[in-house]
XYZ file of C-alpha atoms in Angstrom:
667
model
C 13.674 -32.119 -8.086
C 12.290 -35.114 -9.638
C 9.511 -34.008 -7.393
C 9.059 -31.144 -8.343
C 8.842 -31.334 -12.019
C 6.498 -34.609 -11.801
C 3.761 -31.744 -10.321
C 4.610 -29.211 -12.382
C 3.722 -31.443 -14.828
C 0.548 -32.745 -12.870
C -0.464 -29.441 -12.854
C 0.195 -28.087 -16.408
C -0.847 -31.392 -17.567
C -5.308 -29.392 -17.702
C -4.312 -26.513 -19.138
C -1.908 -28.535 -21.958
C -5.176 -30.661 -23.374
C -7.747 -27.784 -22.392
C -5.538 -25.481 -25.592
C -5.129 -27.944 -27.254
C -8.819 -29.115 -27.168
C -9.621 -25.403 -28.321
C -6.739 -25.480 -30.523
C -8.324 -28.418 -32.735
C -11.627 -27.410 -31.979
C -11.045 -23.385 -33.816
C -8.870 -25.841 -36.531
C -11.848 -27.393 -37.608
C -14.605 -24.618 -37.194
C -11.784 -22.652 -39.448
C -11.003 -25.658 -42.629
C -15.199 -26.574 -42.748
C -15.953 -22.269 -42.337
C -13.481 -22.491 -45.887
C -14.457 -25.541 -47.481
C -18.265 -24.363 -47.054
C -17.998 -20.669 -48.598
C -15.669 -22.570 -51.719
C -19.003 -24.316 -52.554
C -20.717 -21.110 -51.868
C -19.350 -19.265 -54.866
C -19.267 -21.651 -56.736
C -21.796 -19.570 -59.357
C -20.138 -16.282 -58.257
C -16.139 -18.159 -60.135
C -18.249 -19.071 -62.870
C -19.402 -16.421 -63.900
C -16.293 -14.344 -63.155
C -14.459 -16.593 -65.357
C -16.609 -17.870 -68.088
C -15.716 -21.249 -67.511
C -18.517 -24.018 -67.436
C -19.954 -25.838 -64.827
C -17.737 -29.015 -65.247
C -14.367 -26.868 -64.579
C -15.836 -25.576 -61.243
C -16.167 -29.202 -60.380
C -12.770 -30.153 -61.530
C -11.743 -26.306 -59.197
C -13.006 -28.378 -56.858
C -12.561 -32.197 -56.371
C -9.121 -30.165 -56.819
C -9.828 -29.805 -52.724
C -9.243 -33.457 -52.250
C -6.889 -33.953 -55.216
C -4.342 -32.736 -52.574
C -5.305 -35.197 -50.007
C -4.975 -37.739 -52.026
C -1.471 -37.047 -52.861
C -0.288 -36.573 -48.823
C -2.593 -38.432 -46.591
C -0.284 -41.853 -46.528
C 1.624 -40.115 -45.774
C 0.837 -38.334 -43.039
C -1.048 -41.381 -40.920
C 2.301 -43.325 -40.922
C 5.223 -40.960 -40.723
C 4.223 -37.683 -39.380
C 2.345 -39.588 -36.340
C 5.843 -40.502 -34.373
C 6.411 -35.750 -34.826
C 5.969 -32.911 -33.446
C 1.806 -33.448 -34.053
C 1.227 -30.121 -33.115
C 3.283 -28.516 -35.286
C 2.452 -30.184 -38.172
C -0.981 -29.574 -37.467
C 0.233 -25.607 -37.390
C 2.011 -25.979 -40.790
C -0.322 -27.490 -42.170
C -3.026 -24.670 -41.368
C -0.430 -21.839 -42.090
C -0.713 -23.831 -46.116
C -4.657 -23.833 -45.940
C -4.454 -20.348 -45.374
C -1.720 -19.282 -47.857
C -4.037 -21.952 -50.173
C -6.632 -19.447 -49.116
C -5.339 -16.235 -49.849
C -4.063 -17.597 -53.484
C -7.617 -18.658 -54.515
C -8.319 -14.678 -53.485
C -5.386 -13.761 -55.442
C -6.767 -13.575 -59.218
C -9.241 -10.473 -58.350
C -6.454 -8.202 -58.169
C -4.606 -9.159 -60.854
C -8.020 -9.373 -63.948
C -8.259 -5.922 -63.645
C -12.242 -4.264 -63.235
C -14.998 -7.143 -64.173
C -16.737 -6.332 -67.015
C -21.009 -6.780 -67.423
C -21.904 -8.510 -71.121
C -23.544 -5.904 -72.524
C -25.974 -4.602 -75.762
C -26.582 -1.170 -74.654
C -24.086 1.551 -76.381
C -24.172 4.905 -74.813
C -25.375 7.518 -77.351
C -23.426 11.062 -78.663
C -24.937 13.652 -78.406
C -27.128 12.405 -74.409
C -25.321 11.096 -71.185
C -28.965 9.481 -70.724
C -29.594 7.976 -73.412
C -28.520 4.796 -74.654
C -29.427 3.073 -78.085
C -30.387 -0.410 -77.867
C -28.917 -1.028 -81.444
C -24.761 -1.343 -81.388
C -23.059 1.349 -83.162
C -20.540 -1.256 -84.259
C -19.710 -4.733 -84.768
C -19.789 -6.984 -81.900
C -16.357 -8.042 -83.701
C -14.953 -4.569 -83.239
C -15.999 -5.102 -79.794
C -13.491 -6.919 -79.228
C -10.364 -5.369 -80.178
C -7.905 -5.581 -77.754
C -8.540 -8.256 -75.845
C -5.504 -9.839 -77.173
C -3.666 -7.408 -74.226
C -5.328 -9.475 -71.752
C -3.419 -12.460 -69.715
C -2.826 -15.859 -71.360
C -2.912 -17.436 -68.246
C -7.040 -18.803 -67.517
C -7.087 -16.519 -64.103
C -9.086 -19.758 -62.607
C -6.224 -21.777 -62.609
C -5.005 -19.579 -59.252
C -7.924 -20.925 -57.570
C -7.498 -24.732 -58.533
C -3.347 -24.600 -57.442
C -4.674 -22.838 -54.282
C -7.520 -25.622 -53.024
C -5.057 -27.672 -53.675
C -2.472 -26.764 -51.061
C -5.739 -26.160 -48.871
C -6.073 -29.437 -49.248
C -2.149 -30.757 -48.527
C -2.934 -28.194 -45.540
C -5.417 -30.069 -44.563
C -4.650 -33.302 -44.408
C -2.727 -33.785 -40.838
C -5.518 -32.023 -39.032
C -7.990 -34.244 -38.614
C -6.242 -37.590 -38.225
C -3.306 -35.934 -36.099
C -5.866 -34.282 -34.036
C -8.104 -37.084 -33.218
C -4.728 -39.200 -32.403
C -3.366 -36.961 -29.784
C -6.683 -36.707 -28.322
C -6.922 -40.430 -27.844
C -3.107 -41.150 -26.824
C -3.264 -37.845 -24.172
C -7.109 -37.703 -23.269
C -8.573 -39.950 -20.179
C -11.258 -42.626 -21.959
C -13.542 -41.586 -20.595
C -13.353 -37.952 -22.213
C -11.610 -39.306 -24.901
C -15.083 -39.566 -27.001
C -15.546 -36.305 -25.077
C -13.859 -34.306 -26.145
C -14.014 -35.646 -30.181
C -17.881 -34.741 -30.346
C -16.512 -31.695 -28.931
C -14.154 -31.370 -31.976
C -16.737 -32.320 -34.147
C -19.974 -29.968 -33.277
C -17.888 -27.179 -33.453
C -16.577 -28.413 -36.719
C -21.192 -28.453 -38.499
C -21.150 -24.834 -37.352
C -17.546 -23.824 -39.319
C -21.020 -24.870 -42.680
C -23.655 -22.592 -40.756
C -20.912 -19.419 -41.037
C -19.535 -20.416 -44.484
C -22.967 -20.727 -46.202
C -23.232 -17.265 -44.624
C -20.441 -15.287 -45.235
C -20.573 -15.975 -49.363
C -24.865 -14.906 -48.591
C -23.146 -10.781 -47.005
C -20.709 -11.535 -50.349
C -22.738 -12.152 -53.226
C -24.480 -8.633 -51.590
C -21.817 -7.265 -53.140
C -20.228 -6.269 -55.830
C -17.741 -7.849 -56.938
C -15.605 -3.998 -57.852
C -17.361 -2.098 -54.293
C -15.099 0.520 -53.466
C -13.902 0.884 -57.240
C -16.766 1.319 -59.414
C -19.486 4.106 -59.200
C -22.541 0.830 -57.913
C -25.135 4.110 -59.933
C -23.512 3.077 -63.306
C -24.853 -0.642 -62.751
C -27.431 -1.410 -64.324
C -28.012 -5.422 -62.833
C -29.166 -6.425 -59.451
C -27.936 -9.788 -57.675
C -30.734 -11.521 -58.683
C -29.186 -11.657 -62.582
C -26.816 -14.170 -64.172
C -24.380 -11.714 -65.252
C -24.255 -10.351 -61.109
C -20.143 -11.393 -59.739
C -20.292 -10.926 -55.947
C -17.540 -10.045 -53.408
C -16.378 -13.801 -53.922
C -12.607 -13.504 -52.589
C -13.988 -11.227 -49.841
C -14.717 -14.037 -48.799
C -11.435 -15.729 -48.842
C -9.478 -13.379 -47.367
C -11.705 -13.096 -43.577
C -11.567 -17.605 -43.815
C -7.955 -17.447 -45.324
C -6.774 -14.881 -42.135
C -9.148 -17.644 -39.624
C -6.802 -19.896 -41.361
C -3.902 -18.402 -40.301
C -4.599 -17.189 -36.991
C -5.898 -20.911 -35.729
C -2.491 -21.610 -36.135
C -0.728 -20.644 -34.403
C -2.031 -22.248 -30.583
C -0.952 -25.612 -32.109
C 3.540 -23.566 -32.380
C 2.848 -23.375 -28.202
C 2.041 -26.471 -28.112
C 3.572 -29.852 -26.554
C 4.961 -32.788 -28.201
C 3.931 -35.163 -26.060
C 0.917 -34.488 -23.118
C 1.708 -36.951 -19.858
C 0.091 -40.563 -20.726
C -3.553 -40.842 -17.895
C -2.607 -44.512 -16.286
C -4.958 -47.003 -17.566
C -2.532 -45.983 -20.263
C 1.207 -46.724 -19.909
C 2.131 -50.162 -21.187
C 0.128 -53.109 -20.846
C 3.948 -55.342 -20.158
C 3.354 -53.430 -16.832
C 2.562 -55.986 -13.925
C 0.204 -55.521 -11.066
C 2.888 -54.051 -8.123
C 4.384 -51.696 -11.137
C 0.486 -50.473 -11.710
C -0.813 -50.122 -8.625
C 2.769 -47.903 -7.594
C 2.560 -45.423 -11.017
C -0.887 -45.183 -9.348
C -0.262 -44.455 -6.014
C 2.545 -41.756 -6.416
C 1.584 -39.340 -7.633
C 4.775 -38.122 -9.843
C 4.237 -40.630 -11.766
C 0.662 -41.337 -12.225
C 1.016 -39.350 -15.600
C 4.651 -40.015 -17.547
C 4.895 -39.936 -20.508
C 4.502 -42.195 -22.589
C 8.444 -43.358 -25.379
C 8.073 -42.272 -28.622
C 8.940 -44.461 -31.881
C 10.484 -43.325 -34.636
C 9.403 -43.738 -38.237
C 9.717 -46.475 -39.618
C 8.992 -48.323 -43.591
C 8.063 -50.610 -42.009
C 5.257 -49.492 -41.178
C 3.886 -48.107 -44.925
C 5.040 -50.984 -46.023
C 2.085 -52.924 -44.001
C -0.937 -50.364 -45.453
C -0.685 -52.181 -49.970
C -0.840 -56.318 -47.673
C -3.925 -54.433 -45.605
C -5.610 -53.193 -47.781
C -5.164 -56.505 -50.561
C -6.364 -58.754 -47.623
C -9.344 -55.976 -46.743
C -9.928 -55.933 -50.307
C -10.866 -59.716 -50.529
C -13.168 -59.358 -48.912
C -16.932 -59.012 -50.458
C -18.320 -58.084 -47.521
C -16.058 -55.188 -47.049
C -15.578 -54.709 -50.874
C -19.404 -53.786 -51.398
C -19.817 -51.855 -48.486
C -16.687 -50.147 -50.014
C -18.774 -50.017 -53.081
C -21.951 -48.536 -50.682
C -20.030 -46.194 -48.807
C -18.711 -44.558 -52.547
C -21.393 -44.451 -54.210
C -22.832 -42.621 -51.100
C -20.650 -40.095 -50.916
C -20.614 -39.296 -54.918
C -25.122 -38.049 -54.891
C -24.134 -36.503 -51.498
C -21.250 -35.231 -52.577
C -22.424 -33.823 -55.949
C -25.787 -32.775 -54.142
C -24.513 -30.630 -51.237
C -22.084 -29.244 -54.291
C -24.761 -27.942 -57.029
C -28.033 -27.760 -54.772
C -27.572 -23.427 -54.177
C -27.168 -23.936 -57.823
C -30.120 -25.726 -58.288
C -32.082 -22.727 -55.659
C -31.537 -19.906 -58.501
C -31.631 -21.758 -61.307
C -34.825 -23.466 -61.381
C -36.303 -21.205 -58.419
C -35.426 -18.179 -59.152
C -33.527 -16.841 -56.569
C -30.623 -15.491 -56.201
C -27.628 -16.369 -55.071
C -27.198 -14.404 -51.732
C -30.686 -15.958 -51.039
C -29.375 -19.839 -51.502
C -25.978 -19.666 -49.252
C -28.654 -17.720 -46.481
C -31.546 -20.594 -47.265
C -27.843 -23.460 -46.436
C -26.211 -22.415 -43.918
C -29.427 -21.058 -41.535
C -32.436 -23.962 -42.821
C -30.472 -26.953 -44.128
C -27.428 -26.996 -42.054
C -29.023 -27.210 -38.806
C -30.604 -29.647 -40.299
C -28.460 -32.163 -40.869
C -26.201 -31.498 -37.332
C -29.357 -31.823 -35.490
C -30.042 -35.395 -37.664
C -25.980 -36.086 -36.717
C -26.912 -36.295 -33.412
C -30.294 -37.140 -33.026
C -28.565 -40.381 -34.635
C -25.873 -39.775 -31.911
C -27.957 -39.934 -28.688
C -30.345 -43.421 -30.909
C -27.854 -45.168 -30.292
C -26.570 -44.523 -27.591
C -29.308 -45.577 -25.446
C -30.630 -48.368 -27.673
C -26.701 -50.558 -27.901
C -26.863 -50.629 -31.318
C -25.007 -53.487 -32.276
C -22.126 -53.259 -35.534
C -25.480 -54.999 -37.663
C -27.588 -52.714 -36.325
C -27.027 -49.504 -36.756
C -25.952 -50.815 -40.512
C -29.754 -51.213 -40.617
C -30.998 -48.257 -38.421
C -28.128 -46.324 -41.505
C -30.650 -47.966 -44.320
C -33.542 -47.892 -43.008
C -32.940 -43.691 -42.486
C -31.271 -43.802 -45.659
C -34.245 -45.495 -47.421
C -36.796 -43.544 -45.769
C -35.557 -39.628 -47.194
C -34.789 -41.091 -50.639
C -38.793 -41.500 -50.454
C -39.340 -37.971 -49.435
C -36.741 -36.627 -51.455
C -38.825 -38.693 -55.140
C -41.454 -35.582 -53.874
C -38.738 -32.957 -55.439
C -40.146 -34.167 -58.216
C -42.984 -32.555 -58.225
C -42.182 -29.108 -56.846
C -40.883 -27.596 -60.422
C -40.991 -24.703 -62.469
C -41.818 -23.832 -65.483
C -40.064 -22.385 -68.099
C -39.236 -19.152 -67.612
C -40.840 -17.336 -70.471
C -38.183 -15.927 -73.362
C -38.810 -14.794 -76.931
C -36.850 -17.280 -79.116
C -35.336 -19.420 -77.204
C -38.478 -20.994 -75.145
C -41.016 -19.784 -76.999
C -41.562 -17.190 -79.873
C -42.227 -14.160 -80.377
C -45.367 -14.333 -80.312
C -45.064 -15.779 -77.989
C -46.471 -20.662 -78.081
C -44.348 -22.006 -76.194
C -42.414 -25.237 -77.506
C -40.140 -23.645 -79.340
C -36.830 -26.151 -80.390
C -33.974 -23.040 -79.501
C -30.968 -22.309 -82.174
C -29.732 -19.552 -82.385
C -30.924 -17.996 -85.312
C -34.542 -18.486 -83.871
C -33.772 -15.120 -81.554
C -33.635 -13.179 -85.407
C -36.723 -12.036 -85.884
C -38.459 -9.685 -88.457
C -39.263 -7.377 -85.074
C -35.775 -6.795 -84.595
C -34.511 -7.543 -88.690
C -33.992 -3.468 -88.775
C -30.812 -3.000 -85.860
C -28.511 -6.146 -87.359
C -29.091 -7.143 -83.808
C -25.943 -9.922 -82.162
C -27.244 -12.789 -81.073
C -24.582 -13.638 -77.798
C -24.892 -11.043 -76.293
C -27.014 -11.340 -73.169
C -28.740 -7.996 -71.617
C -31.841 -9.282 -70.725
C -35.566 -6.684 -70.716
C -39.108 -7.726 -69.180
C -41.468 -6.709 -71.226
C -44.789 -5.518 -70.749
C -46.831 -8.658 -71.954
C -43.894 -10.767 -69.257
C -42.154 -12.196 -72.063
C -38.340 -11.538 -71.684
C -36.081 -10.304 -74.777
C -32.433 -11.598 -74.652
C -31.490 -7.690 -75.382
C -33.644 -4.218 -75.728
C -31.992 -4.703 -79.203
C -33.573 -7.572 -79.858
C -36.868 -6.799 -78.508
C -36.926 -4.060 -81.100
C -36.733 -1.297 -78.609
C -36.284 2.305 -80.462
C -35.679 4.696 -78.089
C -34.400 4.270 -73.930
C -35.780 6.247 -71.812
C -33.882 6.887 -67.851
C -30.641 5.775 -66.957
C -28.696 2.833 -64.548
C -31.072 0.238 -63.207
C -34.386 2.500 -64.605
C -33.431 2.859 -67.959
C -36.607 1.839 -69.978
C -36.682 1.267 -73.421
C -39.445 2.331 -75.892
C -40.565 1.889 -78.471
C -40.638 -2.615 -78.411
C -41.867 -3.934 -81.138
C -41.402 -8.017 -80.981
C -43.426 -7.389 -77.777
C -46.753 -5.681 -80.557
C -45.610 -8.726 -82.102
C -46.780 -11.328 -78.982
C -49.704 -9.188 -78.099
C -53.697 -8.275 -79.056
C -53.124 -4.326 -78.364
C -50.747 -2.924 -80.585
C -49.480 0.493 -78.955
C -45.973 1.462 -77.814
C -45.244 -1.217 -75.491
C -41.754 -1.109 -73.294
C -39.226 -3.151 -71.411
C -37.337 -3.039 -68.134
C -33.794 -4.126 -66.749
C -33.532 -7.839 -66.530
C -35.582 -11.378 -66.478
C -39.234 -10.750 -65.379
C -39.772 -12.247 -61.888
C -41.055 -16.551 -61.853
C -44.745 -16.333 -61.742
C -46.093 -16.905 -58.227
C -47.550 -19.778 -58.754
C -43.401 -21.111 -58.257
C -43.197 -18.460 -55.651
C -45.999 -20.274 -54.195
C -43.801 -23.797 -54.143
C -41.354 -23.083 -53.246
C -41.486 -22.739 -49.618
C -42.726 -26.244 -49.720
C -39.459 -27.096 -51.325
C -38.106 -25.940 -48.604
C -40.079 -27.595 -46.587
C -39.465 -31.245 -47.763
C -35.469 -30.431 -47.163
C -35.246 -29.720 -44.373
C -36.905 -32.723 -43.791
C -35.590 -34.934 -45.967
C -32.189 -34.057 -45.277
C -32.984 -34.502 -40.899
C -34.127 -38.459 -41.533
C -31.233 -39.233 -43.777
C -28.946 -37.256 -40.830
C -30.479 -39.897 -38.203
C -28.166 -42.589 -39.707
C -25.629 -40.745 -40.870
C -23.586 -41.307 -36.911
C -24.194 -44.939 -37.227
C -22.772 -45.193 -40.870
C -20.021 -42.713 -39.671
C -19.467 -45.581 -36.697
C -19.457 -48.989 -39.133
C -17.934 -46.762 -42.155
C -14.209 -46.099 -39.294
C -15.054 -50.210 -37.619
C -15.020 -51.586 -41.858
C -13.044 -48.813 -43.560
C -9.636 -48.629 -41.681
C -8.431 -46.200 -44.650
C -11.988 -44.276 -45.257
C -10.138 -41.625 -46.944
C -10.404 -44.401 -50.454
C -14.126 -43.786 -50.284
C -14.009 -39.637 -50.076
C -10.871 -38.686 -52.455
C -12.856 -41.862 -54.744
C -16.270 -39.573 -54.185
C -15.364 -35.792 -53.720
C -12.489 -35.571 -56.899
C -15.156 -36.928 -59.603
C -18.932 -35.942 -58.403
C -18.646 -32.434 -59.125
C -17.238 -32.357 -62.170
C -19.919 -35.399 -63.398
C -22.314 -33.618 -61.929
C -21.376 -30.141 -63.439
C -20.554 -31.430 -66.709
C -24.124 -32.943 -66.725
C -26.081 -29.462 -65.498
C -23.957 -28.044 -68.968
C -25.740 -30.370 -71.169
C -29.589 -28.557 -69.627
C -27.672 -25.003 -70.960
C -29.755 -22.657 -73.486
C -27.826 -19.939 -73.238
C -23.885 -19.707 -73.495
C -22.130 -16.258 -72.155
C -19.315 -15.316 -74.576
C -16.031 -13.978 -74.056
C -14.674 -10.770 -75.199
C -12.101 -12.688 -76.946
C -14.813 -15.352 -78.348
C -14.992 -18.657 -77.110
C -17.982 -20.158 -74.904
C -18.195 -18.154 -71.189
C -20.001 -18.686 -68.668
C -24.566 -20.224 -68.567
C -27.358 -16.787 -68.649
C -30.449 -19.369 -68.583
C -30.688 -23.175 -68.362
C -34.273 -24.825 -69.495
C -35.608 -25.519 -66.179
C -37.224 -28.923 -66.640
C -34.476 -30.880 -67.624
C -32.105 -29.103 -64.265
C -34.740 -30.624 -62.518
C -34.561 -33.688 -64.352
C -30.861 -34.904 -64.503
C -29.606 -32.948 -61.055
C -32.137 -35.107 -59.119
C -32.219 -38.236 -60.983
C -28.658 -38.704 -60.776
C -28.425 -38.489 -56.844
C -31.196 -40.454 -56.336
C -30.466 -42.821 -58.830
C -26.858 -43.342 -57.592
C -28.417 -43.564 -53.573
C -31.209 -46.783 -55.848
C -27.935 -48.475 -56.863
C -26.288 -48.425 -53.350
C -29.149 -49.969 -51.479
C -28.642 -53.053 -54.288
C -25.334 -52.958 -52.895
C -26.373 -52.787 -50.188
C -29.232 -55.363 -50.240
C -26.686 -57.282 -51.919
C -23.811 -56.729 -48.733
C -26.995 -58.092 -45.836
C -26.923 -61.345 -48.099
C -23.078 -61.932 -48.049
C -23.699 -60.591 -43.696
C -26.253 -64.090 -43.424
C -24.613 -66.380 -44.995
C -21.514 -65.985 -43.101
C -23.547 -66.311 -39.225
C -25.492 -68.746 -41.660
C -21.795 -70.910 -41.703
C -20.602 -69.496 -38.368
C -23.471 -71.545 -36.944
C -22.863 -74.625 -38.133
C -19.764 -74.491 -37.763
C -20.294 -74.108 -34.607
C -22.786 -76.680 -33.984
C -20.653 -79.493 -35.900
C -17.950 -78.043 -32.634
C -20.277 -78.078 -29.444
C -22.644 -76.032 -27.626
C -19.752 -74.563 -25.915
C -19.149 -72.171 -28.636
C -23.181 -72.472 -29.913
C -23.240 -70.174 -26.191
C -21.051 -67.598 -27.081
C -22.035 -66.322 -30.485
C -24.634 -66.004 -29.339
C -23.834 -64.093 -26.830
C -21.667 -61.980 -29.067
C -24.710 -61.529 -31.624
C -26.553 -60.277 -28.648
C -24.116 -57.975 -27.552
C -22.284 -54.763 -28.958
C -19.841 -55.614 -31.362
C -17.005 -54.271 -31.263
C -15.319 -53.146 -34.508
C -12.220 -55.293 -33.649
C -14.238 -58.427 -33.548
C -16.758 -57.690 -36.053
C -13.558 -57.049 -38.606
C -11.349 -60.245 -37.373
C -15.266 -61.816 -38.026
C -14.414 -60.979 -41.723
C -11.291 -62.715 -41.889
C -9.404 -58.810 -42.630
C -7.113 -56.981 -40.732
C -7.865 -53.642 -38.957
C -4.238 -52.328 -38.380
C -3.984 -48.932 -38.718
C -1.253 -46.097 -37.176
C -3.019 -43.521 -37.141
C -7.263 -43.384 -36.918
C -8.136 -41.116 -40.320
């Protein structure tokens, strides 16, 4: 009967809505986990595929390319389809893309460590620092390598991740907004956003764990591996994390298949055309209290609204300036976050594992706490639109001044003979490839292209034992010691049988002392900047209905040009087996700090000037409105004052700016 069916709907509605909320939270967690894990593997991917940072930037930005390909279609058409199943399909696509990223590991073969050490013919424990053959003969057989660059699979996989992620947020939030009670909708969305913040924590921690494990674990004897996780050639088990993230994402798709297309609609969200008598009848009828909202068919008219709406928005100067501010700020934020683990690695001499651990356990929680605190401040003080804008501007400006202190928390370049210092130990060397050859190592026909660093007793790093002038070695594996190193004698005032050990010399004590201060300032500045994150997001969703433009406009180019500028600071490039430049082995530390921090803070400086211009335009707009009201009567003036003193809604603010806020799905 109809009554029993209605009662069944009412009884099962809480279960369905709770199941959708849990499923959406899990989907948010999985996509945030895989996205942060991608950023944690940047240096691993660089070294494994022998590619520079700008190519990694293209790979990272390909996620937003996938978003951009389908966002308009998803927003204007999929909202009228079976939204839970569309989200499930998106999660499956994300999972498939994540698995595709890991696929090259299983088809590319074993990782070959770049080294200049050759096994001696007479002894397995004695290694000869001098090459037994020319570098050209060592490249024999390289034609057997695949002609397809393996990083293309990673690029395509990340694009698929972007396509799959697109429906999760807009369709999930709109589903909650449609079928949850008004009092609960904000709480549900807040829960989902909170769960999504946990994702990056686990993503970076997973990246830290996998970076400790050697890339070919289980296939090689670890006793034969002569490098450590802190080495510039070390590649962790980057593929393992993608398999884990892909499996979690695939699991997140399962619950959505069992959810209905529609849920019962709360009584306060029924059609406003109902008369008071009809509304009262619905409230008093248990079977009709949660009726289903009729679905509207998708049509091309919705899509046709997109271009005129965007055109009218871009014609408004306040909107245009705020759009530019947001794009510039996003460029700074995305570029900074993408390469921050790498900055910690290269500048402070930390391993990839430790850098990812610090990001996951220190930086991300500080950002989450800042966003939560900003929301509390906004609610407690009931900030208006202008109040939210000023609060976001103030916190961002304070964080900017704190970030300037990072320029003073730098380390000097590591002492590498022939690159940053001469073979006599003097600094100020202008590096050229021929500067690696000196009288002390000219007897051995050393190659200057390979990177196999050793640390001398004199505290100077040499590019290889051959270039250190070493003539013999003892021990094996990581315990190998090189003897009779003539170049160490040249740089030492006390000649003798000086030795060198595998790996770069550790960073100086002065650098180790400044690193904790960098971490503390990083946490403090991240917290303060994030305080304005929630007010800024609310302002963004008020003024920019199609704010995905900002994300894509920043997310695609920022990692690319940040990576390209970082590449200019490389001092020594690695080389592929078949020739050609590979990944960078050592950077100019001072130049790296200047370009990375300078570009990040420079973009924010531009955004502040644009913000000031925006505030001036808004002030002028308010003055014009006041003059108009004064000429038309005191009643309108009183109304305007009330609106200025109250918490102005987004729609009112947009209409005051002559914007058309039509949108089908809340993005």
